[in-house]
Short mmCIF file of C-alpha atoms and ligand atoms in Angstrom, two decimals:
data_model
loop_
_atom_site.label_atom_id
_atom_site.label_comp_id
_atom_site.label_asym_id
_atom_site.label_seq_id
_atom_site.Cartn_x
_atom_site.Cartn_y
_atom_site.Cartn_z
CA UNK A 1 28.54 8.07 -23.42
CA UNK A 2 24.62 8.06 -24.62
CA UNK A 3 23.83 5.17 -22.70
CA UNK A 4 22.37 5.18 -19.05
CA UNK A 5 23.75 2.57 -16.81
CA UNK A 6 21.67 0.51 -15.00
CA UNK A 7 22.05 1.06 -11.22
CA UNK A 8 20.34 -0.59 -8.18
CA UNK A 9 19.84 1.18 -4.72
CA UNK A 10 18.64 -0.82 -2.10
CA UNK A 11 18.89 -0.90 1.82
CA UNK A 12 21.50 -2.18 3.40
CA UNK A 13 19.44 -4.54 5.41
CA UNK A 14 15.67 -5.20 5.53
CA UNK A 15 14.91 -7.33 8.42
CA UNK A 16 11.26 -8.31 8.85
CA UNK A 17 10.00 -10.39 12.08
CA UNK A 18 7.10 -10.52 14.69
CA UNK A 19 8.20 -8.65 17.67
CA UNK A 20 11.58 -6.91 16.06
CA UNK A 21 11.03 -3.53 18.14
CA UNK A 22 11.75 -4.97 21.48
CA UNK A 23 15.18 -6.70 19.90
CA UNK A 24 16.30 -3.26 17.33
CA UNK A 25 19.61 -3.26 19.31
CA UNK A 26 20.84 -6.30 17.85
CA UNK A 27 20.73 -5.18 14.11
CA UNK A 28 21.58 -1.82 14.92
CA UNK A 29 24.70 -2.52 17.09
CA UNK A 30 26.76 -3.06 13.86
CA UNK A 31 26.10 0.50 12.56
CA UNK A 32 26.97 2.29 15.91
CA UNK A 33 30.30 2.58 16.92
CA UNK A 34 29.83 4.95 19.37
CA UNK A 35 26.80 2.68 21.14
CA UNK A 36 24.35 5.20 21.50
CA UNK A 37 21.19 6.07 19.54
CA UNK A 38 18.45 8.91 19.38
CA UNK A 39 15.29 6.72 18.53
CA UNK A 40 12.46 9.05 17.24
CA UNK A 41 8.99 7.47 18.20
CA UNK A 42 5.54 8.40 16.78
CA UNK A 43 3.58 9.36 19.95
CA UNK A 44 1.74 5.92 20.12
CA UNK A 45 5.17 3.82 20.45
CA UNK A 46 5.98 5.93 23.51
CA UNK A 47 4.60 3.57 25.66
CA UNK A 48 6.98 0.71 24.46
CA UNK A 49 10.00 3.27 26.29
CA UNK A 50 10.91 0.53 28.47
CA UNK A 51 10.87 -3.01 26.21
CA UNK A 52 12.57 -0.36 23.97
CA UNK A 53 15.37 0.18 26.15
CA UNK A 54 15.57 -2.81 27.41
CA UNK A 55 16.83 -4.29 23.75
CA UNK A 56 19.47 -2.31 23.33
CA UNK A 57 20.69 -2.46 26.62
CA UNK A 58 21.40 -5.89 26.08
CA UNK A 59 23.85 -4.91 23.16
CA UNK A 60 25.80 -2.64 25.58
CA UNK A 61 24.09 0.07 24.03
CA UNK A 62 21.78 3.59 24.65
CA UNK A 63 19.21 5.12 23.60
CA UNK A 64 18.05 8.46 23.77
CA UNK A 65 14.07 8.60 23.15
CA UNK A 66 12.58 11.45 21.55
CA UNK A 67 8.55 12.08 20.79
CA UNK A 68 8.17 12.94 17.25
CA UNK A 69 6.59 16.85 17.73
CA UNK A 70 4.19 15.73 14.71
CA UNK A 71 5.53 17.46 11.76
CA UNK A 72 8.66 16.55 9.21
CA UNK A 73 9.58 20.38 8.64
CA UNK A 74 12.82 22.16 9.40
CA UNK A 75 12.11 23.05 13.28
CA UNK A 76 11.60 19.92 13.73
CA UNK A 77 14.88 18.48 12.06
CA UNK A 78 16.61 21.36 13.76
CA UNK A 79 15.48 20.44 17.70
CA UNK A 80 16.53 16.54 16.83
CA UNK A 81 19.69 17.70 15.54
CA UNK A 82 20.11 19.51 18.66
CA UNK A 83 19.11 16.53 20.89
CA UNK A 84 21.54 14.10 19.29
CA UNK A 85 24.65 16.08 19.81
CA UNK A 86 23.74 16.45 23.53
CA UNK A 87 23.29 12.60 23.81
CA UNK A 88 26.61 12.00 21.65
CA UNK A 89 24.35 9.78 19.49
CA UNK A 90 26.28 8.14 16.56
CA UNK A 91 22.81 6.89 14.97
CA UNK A 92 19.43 7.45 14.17
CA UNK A 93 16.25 4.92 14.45
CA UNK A 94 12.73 6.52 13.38
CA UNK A 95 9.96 4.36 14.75
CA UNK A 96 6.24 5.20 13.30
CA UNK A 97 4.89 6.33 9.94
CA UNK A 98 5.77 8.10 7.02
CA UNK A 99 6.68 11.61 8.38
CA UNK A 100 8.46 10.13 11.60
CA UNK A 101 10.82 7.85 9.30
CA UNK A 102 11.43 10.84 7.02
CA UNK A 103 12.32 13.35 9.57
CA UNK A 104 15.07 10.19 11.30
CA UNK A 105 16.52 10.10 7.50
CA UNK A 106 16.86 13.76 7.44
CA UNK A 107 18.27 14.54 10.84
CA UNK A 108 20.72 11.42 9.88
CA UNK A 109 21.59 13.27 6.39
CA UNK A 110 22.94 16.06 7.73
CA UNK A 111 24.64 14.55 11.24
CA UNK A 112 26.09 12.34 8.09
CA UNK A 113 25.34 9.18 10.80
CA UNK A 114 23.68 5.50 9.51
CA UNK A 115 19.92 5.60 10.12
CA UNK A 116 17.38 2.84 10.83
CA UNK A 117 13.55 3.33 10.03
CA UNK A 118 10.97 0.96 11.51
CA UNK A 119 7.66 1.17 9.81
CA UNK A 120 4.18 1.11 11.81
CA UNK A 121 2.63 0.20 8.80
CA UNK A 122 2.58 -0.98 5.78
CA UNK A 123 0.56 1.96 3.71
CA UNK A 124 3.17 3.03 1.01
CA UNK A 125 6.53 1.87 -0.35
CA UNK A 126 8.52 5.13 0.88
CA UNK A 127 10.18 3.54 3.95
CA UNK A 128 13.19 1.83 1.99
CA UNK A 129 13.44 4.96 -0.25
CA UNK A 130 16.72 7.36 -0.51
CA UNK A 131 14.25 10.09 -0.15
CA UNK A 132 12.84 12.33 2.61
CA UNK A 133 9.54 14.47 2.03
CA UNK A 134 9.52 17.68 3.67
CA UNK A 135 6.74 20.02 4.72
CA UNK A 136 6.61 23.62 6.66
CA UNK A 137 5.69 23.61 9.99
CA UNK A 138 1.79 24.03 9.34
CA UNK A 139 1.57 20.68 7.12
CA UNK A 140 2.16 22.11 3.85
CA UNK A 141 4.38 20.90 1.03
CA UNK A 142 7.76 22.28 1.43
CA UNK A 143 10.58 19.94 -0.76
CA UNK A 144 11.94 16.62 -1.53
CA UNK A 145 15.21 15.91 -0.16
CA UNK A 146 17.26 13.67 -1.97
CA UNK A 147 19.29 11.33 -0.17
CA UNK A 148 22.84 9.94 -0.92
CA UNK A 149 21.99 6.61 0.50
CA UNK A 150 19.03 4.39 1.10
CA UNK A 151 18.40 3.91 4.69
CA UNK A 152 21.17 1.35 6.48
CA UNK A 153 18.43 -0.80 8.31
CA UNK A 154 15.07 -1.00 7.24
CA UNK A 155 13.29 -2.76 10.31
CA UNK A 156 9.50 -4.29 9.81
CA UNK A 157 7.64 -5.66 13.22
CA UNK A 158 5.25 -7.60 11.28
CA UNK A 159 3.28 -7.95 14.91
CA UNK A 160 2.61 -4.04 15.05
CA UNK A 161 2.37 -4.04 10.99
CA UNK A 162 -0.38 -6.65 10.62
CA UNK A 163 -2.32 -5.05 13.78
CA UNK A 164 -2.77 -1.32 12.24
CA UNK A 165 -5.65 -0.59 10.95
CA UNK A 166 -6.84 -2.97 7.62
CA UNK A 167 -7.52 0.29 5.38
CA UNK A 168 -3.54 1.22 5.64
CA UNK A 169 -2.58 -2.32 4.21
CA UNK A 170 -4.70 -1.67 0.96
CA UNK A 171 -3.58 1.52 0.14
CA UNK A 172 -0.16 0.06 0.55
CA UNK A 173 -0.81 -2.81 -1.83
CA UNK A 174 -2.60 -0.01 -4.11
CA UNK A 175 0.63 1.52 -4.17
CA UNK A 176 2.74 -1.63 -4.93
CA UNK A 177 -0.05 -2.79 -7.59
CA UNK A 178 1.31 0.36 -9.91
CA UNK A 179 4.88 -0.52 -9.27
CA UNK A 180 5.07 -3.25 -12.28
CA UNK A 181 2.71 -1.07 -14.49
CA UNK A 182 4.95 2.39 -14.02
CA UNK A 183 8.13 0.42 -14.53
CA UNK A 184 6.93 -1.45 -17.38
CA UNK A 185 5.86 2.08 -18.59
CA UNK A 186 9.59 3.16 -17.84
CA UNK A 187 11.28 0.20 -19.37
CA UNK A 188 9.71 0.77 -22.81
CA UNK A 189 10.74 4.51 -22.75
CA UNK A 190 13.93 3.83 -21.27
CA UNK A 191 13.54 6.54 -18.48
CA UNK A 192 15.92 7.62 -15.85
CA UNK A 193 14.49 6.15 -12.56
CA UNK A 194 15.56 7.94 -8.85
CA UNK A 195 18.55 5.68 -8.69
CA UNK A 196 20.35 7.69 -11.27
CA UNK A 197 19.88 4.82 -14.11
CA UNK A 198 17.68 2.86 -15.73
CA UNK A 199 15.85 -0.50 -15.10
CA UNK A 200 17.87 -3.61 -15.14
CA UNK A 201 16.09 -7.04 -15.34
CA UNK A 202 16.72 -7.43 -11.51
CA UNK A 203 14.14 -3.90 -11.08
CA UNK A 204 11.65 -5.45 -13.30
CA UNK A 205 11.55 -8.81 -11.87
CA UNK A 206 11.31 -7.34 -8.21
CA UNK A 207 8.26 -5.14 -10.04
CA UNK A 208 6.76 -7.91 -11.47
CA UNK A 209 6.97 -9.77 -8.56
CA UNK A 210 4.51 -7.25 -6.53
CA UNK A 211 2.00 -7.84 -8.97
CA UNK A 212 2.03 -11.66 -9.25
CA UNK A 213 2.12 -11.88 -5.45
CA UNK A 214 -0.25 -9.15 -4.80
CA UNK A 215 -3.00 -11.13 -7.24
CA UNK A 216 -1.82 -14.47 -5.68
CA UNK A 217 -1.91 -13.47 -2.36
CA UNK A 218 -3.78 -9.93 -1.84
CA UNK A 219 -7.56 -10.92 -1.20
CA UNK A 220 -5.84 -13.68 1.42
CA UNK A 221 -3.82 -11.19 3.30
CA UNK A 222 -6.39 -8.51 3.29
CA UNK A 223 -9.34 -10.57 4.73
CA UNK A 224 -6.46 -11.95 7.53
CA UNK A 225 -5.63 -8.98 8.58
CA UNK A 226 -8.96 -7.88 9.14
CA UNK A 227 -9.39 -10.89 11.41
CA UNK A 228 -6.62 -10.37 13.28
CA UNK A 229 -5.12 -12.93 11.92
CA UNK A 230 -1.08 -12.43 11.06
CA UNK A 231 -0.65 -15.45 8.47
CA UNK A 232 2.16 -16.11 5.87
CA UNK A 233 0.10 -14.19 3.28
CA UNK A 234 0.09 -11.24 5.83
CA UNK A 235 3.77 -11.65 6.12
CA UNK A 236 4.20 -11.47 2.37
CA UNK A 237 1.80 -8.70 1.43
CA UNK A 238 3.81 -6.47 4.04
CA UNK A 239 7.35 -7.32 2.07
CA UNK A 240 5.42 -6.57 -1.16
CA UNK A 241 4.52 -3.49 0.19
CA UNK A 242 7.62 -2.53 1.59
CA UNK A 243 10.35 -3.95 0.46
CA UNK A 244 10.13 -4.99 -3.14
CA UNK A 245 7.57 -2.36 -3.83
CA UNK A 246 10.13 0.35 -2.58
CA UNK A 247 12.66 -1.13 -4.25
CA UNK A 248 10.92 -1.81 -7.44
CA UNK A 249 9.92 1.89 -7.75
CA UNK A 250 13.56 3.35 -6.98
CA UNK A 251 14.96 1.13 -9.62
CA UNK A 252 12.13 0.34 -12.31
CA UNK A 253 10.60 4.23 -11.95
CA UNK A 254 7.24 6.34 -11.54
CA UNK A 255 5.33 7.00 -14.47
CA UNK A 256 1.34 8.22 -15.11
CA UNK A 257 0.05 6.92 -11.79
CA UNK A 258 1.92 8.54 -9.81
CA UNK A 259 1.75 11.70 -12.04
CA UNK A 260 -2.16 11.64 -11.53
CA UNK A 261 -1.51 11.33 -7.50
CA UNK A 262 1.10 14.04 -7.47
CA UNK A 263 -1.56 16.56 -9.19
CA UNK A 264 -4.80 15.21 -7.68
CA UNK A 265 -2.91 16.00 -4.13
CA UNK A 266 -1.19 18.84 -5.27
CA UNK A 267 -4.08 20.70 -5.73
CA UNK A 268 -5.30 19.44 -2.08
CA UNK A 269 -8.47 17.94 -3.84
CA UNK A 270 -8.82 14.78 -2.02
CA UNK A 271 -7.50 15.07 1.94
CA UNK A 272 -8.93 12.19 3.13
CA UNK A 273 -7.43 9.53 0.80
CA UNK A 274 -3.96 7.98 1.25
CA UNK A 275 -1.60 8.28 -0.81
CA UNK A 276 -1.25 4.44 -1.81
CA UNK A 277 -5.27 4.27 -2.44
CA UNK A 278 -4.84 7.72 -5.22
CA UNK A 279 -1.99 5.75 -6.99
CA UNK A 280 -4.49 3.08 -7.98
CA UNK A 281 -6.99 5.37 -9.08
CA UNK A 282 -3.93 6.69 -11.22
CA UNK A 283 -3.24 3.21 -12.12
CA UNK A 284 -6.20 2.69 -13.56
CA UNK A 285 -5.87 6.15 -15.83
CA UNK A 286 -2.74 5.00 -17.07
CA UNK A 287 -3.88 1.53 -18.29
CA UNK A 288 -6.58 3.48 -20.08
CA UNK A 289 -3.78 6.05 -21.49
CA UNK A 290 -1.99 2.19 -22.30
CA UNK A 291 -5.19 0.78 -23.89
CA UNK A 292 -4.55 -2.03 -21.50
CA UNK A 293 -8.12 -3.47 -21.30
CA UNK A 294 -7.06 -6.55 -20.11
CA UNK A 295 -5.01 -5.03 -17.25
CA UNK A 296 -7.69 -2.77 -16.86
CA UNK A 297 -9.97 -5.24 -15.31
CA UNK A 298 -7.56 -7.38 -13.58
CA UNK A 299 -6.55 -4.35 -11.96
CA UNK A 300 -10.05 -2.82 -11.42
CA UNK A 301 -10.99 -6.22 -9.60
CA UNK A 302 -8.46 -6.28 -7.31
CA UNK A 303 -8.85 -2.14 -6.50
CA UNK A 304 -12.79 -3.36 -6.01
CA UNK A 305 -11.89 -6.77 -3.95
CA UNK A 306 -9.13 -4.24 -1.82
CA UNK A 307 -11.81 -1.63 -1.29
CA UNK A 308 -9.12 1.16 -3.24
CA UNK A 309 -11.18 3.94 -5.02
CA UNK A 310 -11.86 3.22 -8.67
CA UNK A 311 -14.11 5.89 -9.77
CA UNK A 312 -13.42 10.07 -9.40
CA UNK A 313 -16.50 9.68 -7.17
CA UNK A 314 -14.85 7.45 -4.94
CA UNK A 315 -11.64 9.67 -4.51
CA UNK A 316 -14.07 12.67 -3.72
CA UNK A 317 -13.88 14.36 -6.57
CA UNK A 318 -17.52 12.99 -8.60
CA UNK A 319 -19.01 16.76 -8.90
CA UNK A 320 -15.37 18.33 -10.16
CA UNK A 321 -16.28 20.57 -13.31
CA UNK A 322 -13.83 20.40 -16.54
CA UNK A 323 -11.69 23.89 -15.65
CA UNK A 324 -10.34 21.97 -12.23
CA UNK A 325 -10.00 18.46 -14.02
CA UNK A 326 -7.89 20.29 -16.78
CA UNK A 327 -5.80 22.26 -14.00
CA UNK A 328 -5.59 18.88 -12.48
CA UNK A 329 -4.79 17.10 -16.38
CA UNK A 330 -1.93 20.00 -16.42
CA UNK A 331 -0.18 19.55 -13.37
CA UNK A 332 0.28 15.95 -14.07
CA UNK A 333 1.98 16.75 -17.14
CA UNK A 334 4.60 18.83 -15.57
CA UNK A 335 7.83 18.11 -17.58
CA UNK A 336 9.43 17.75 -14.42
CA UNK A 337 7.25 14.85 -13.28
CA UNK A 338 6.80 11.41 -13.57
CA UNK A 339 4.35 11.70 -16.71
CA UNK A 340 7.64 12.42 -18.95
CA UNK A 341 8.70 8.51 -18.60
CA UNK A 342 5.43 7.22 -20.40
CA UNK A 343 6.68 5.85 -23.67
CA UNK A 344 4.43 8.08 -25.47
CA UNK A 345 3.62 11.67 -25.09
CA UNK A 346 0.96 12.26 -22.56
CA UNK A 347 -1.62 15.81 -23.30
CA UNK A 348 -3.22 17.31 -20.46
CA UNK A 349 -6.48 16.95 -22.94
CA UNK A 350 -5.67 13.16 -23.18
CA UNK A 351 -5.28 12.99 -19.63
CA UNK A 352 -8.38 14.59 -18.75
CA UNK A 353 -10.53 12.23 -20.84
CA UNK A 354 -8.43 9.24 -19.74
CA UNK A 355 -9.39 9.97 -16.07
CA UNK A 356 -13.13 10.13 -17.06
CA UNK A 357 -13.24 7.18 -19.34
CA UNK A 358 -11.35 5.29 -16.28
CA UNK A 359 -14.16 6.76 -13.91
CA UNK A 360 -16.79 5.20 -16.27
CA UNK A 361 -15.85 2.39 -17.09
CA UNK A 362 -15.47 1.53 -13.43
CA UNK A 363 -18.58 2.67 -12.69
CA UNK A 364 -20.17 0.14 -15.29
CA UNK A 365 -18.86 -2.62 -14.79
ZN1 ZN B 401 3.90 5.74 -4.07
#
């Protein structure tokens, strides 16, 4: 058997709605036998205890509320463990951002229960993911758990989505941008994606489909949301982001942009940029590794229209000298990371000049 099948992971449900946190009980109820579930909150949802209670109490069900202590590390995982088992909860609900979600699939990978996540945000396309990032107790890298499943429920309040800050939309659409390009990348090598296979023409239509919508839509939703404004195109962008962004990765696979945002944070170079708003900077070195000029500046005016960093000045890192860009160039190349699925082989020395000819070519024009 040389041939990879093609597999598709997915959620079991992705529900997206204005208002959905005061009503989780309803889609939850389903997965719960047992009726009761530990709901970890980021500390700014804490206030919503009540209107949270109150909607699954009118599924016949309970919840057990527990303030995320602010770090997805093993002590962590350990005292929610503990709490569940003295509430006899049968599920998990994360409610919050990226490490809160990850540290409710965790705790439910090893209590082996269903787990629901309900994003804050809508800043990267890991909330759909089978995968749980872990770090040690004082914020640094620790390891990638793999999950056996995607999460059960994948729960979007577009109301609390649309009203976080504008800045975490873009760097979520910077994020789902690359999702065509890296599975397009993937396709023509015929690379083995997360799920365990390779991309099937539904992955690479869902991929496709953030980019279309993202350049149909992006500048709309962007400029609404920064009015306050929750519109259709709002509504979209956030299921771009999420949904068929996260989906489209698992399925269609990572390839040089996310290798350049793996290294660039790796080597803790750029702390304040977010993770979504690095990927297009990587973007934008792999369609110069691609020779895609015309991508190049369809992509570099929407990264300029989105306010995502285009240039290595913009990501911090204008004054870097060449012995960090070529432990940087390096890294990325790690035959264990997402650089192997480029159809072509990728040198750190080809890398480094990639990033600066992306750099200044963005600058100029
Ligand atoms: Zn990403």
């Amino acid at each position: 058997m040389s041939e990879y099948p093609v597999v598709l992971a997915a959620p079991s449900r992705y529900v997206q709605q204005p208002g959905l946190l005061n009503d989780l009980g309803r889609w939850c109820r389903p997965f719960c036998p047992g009726g009761s579930v530990l709901v970890i909150a980021a500390p700014h949802i804490m206030p919503r205890a009540a209107a949270l209670k109150a909607g699954f109490a009118r599924e016949g069900m309970k919840m057990e509320l527990a303030e995320f202590g602010g770090e997805c590390c093993n002590a962590e995982i350990s005292r929610l463990r503990g709490a569940m088992l003295r509430a006899c909860c049968t599920m998990v609900v994360g409610i919050g951002g990226g490490k809160v979600l990850d540290t409710a699939k965790a705790v439910a990978h090893f209590q082996q229960v269903p787990v629901a996540v309900a994003p804050t945000a809508a800043s990267s396309d890991a909330p759909c993911s089978a995968l749980a990032v872990l770090y040690t107790a004082d914020g640094r890298l620790d390891r990638y758990l793999p999950l056996t499943q995607n999460p059960q429920l994948v729960l979007a309040d577009s109301e609390v989505i649309a009203a976080a800050p504008p800045r975490l939309l873009a760097a979520g659409m910077g994020d789902a941008l690359a999702t065509w390009y890296e599975a397009r990348a993937c396709a023509r090598s015929r690379a083995v994606c997360s799920s365990g296979g390779v991309a099937g023409a539904a992955a690479l239509a869902m991929a496709r489909g953030c980019r279309d919508i993202l350049f149909a839509m992006g500048e709309t939703a962007l400029a609404d949301a920064k009015a306050g404004r929750r519109t259709g195109a709002v509504e979209q962008v956030i299921e771009v982001n999420l949904y068929l962004s996260g989906v489209g990765f698992e399925n269609g696979g990572l390839a040089a942009a996310h290798a350049v945002n793996n290294a660039f944070s790796g080597v803790g170079l750029c702390p304040g940029v977010m993770h979504g708003e690095l990927v297009a900077f990587g973007l934008l070195v792999q369609l110069t590794l691609e020779q895609d000029d015309e991508e190049f500046a369809h992509v570099l005016r929407f990264c300029r229209m989105a306010g995502l960093p285009c240039t290595l000045a913009d990501i911090g890192c204008g004054q870097l000298g060449p012995e960090m860009l070529e432990l940087v160039a390096e890294k990325a190349c790690d035959a264990s990371g997402p650089m192997k699925n480029m159809p072509f082989a990728v040198t750190p020395a080809a890398l480094c000049e990639a990033i600066r000819t992306a750099s200044t070519r963005a600058q100029g024009e």
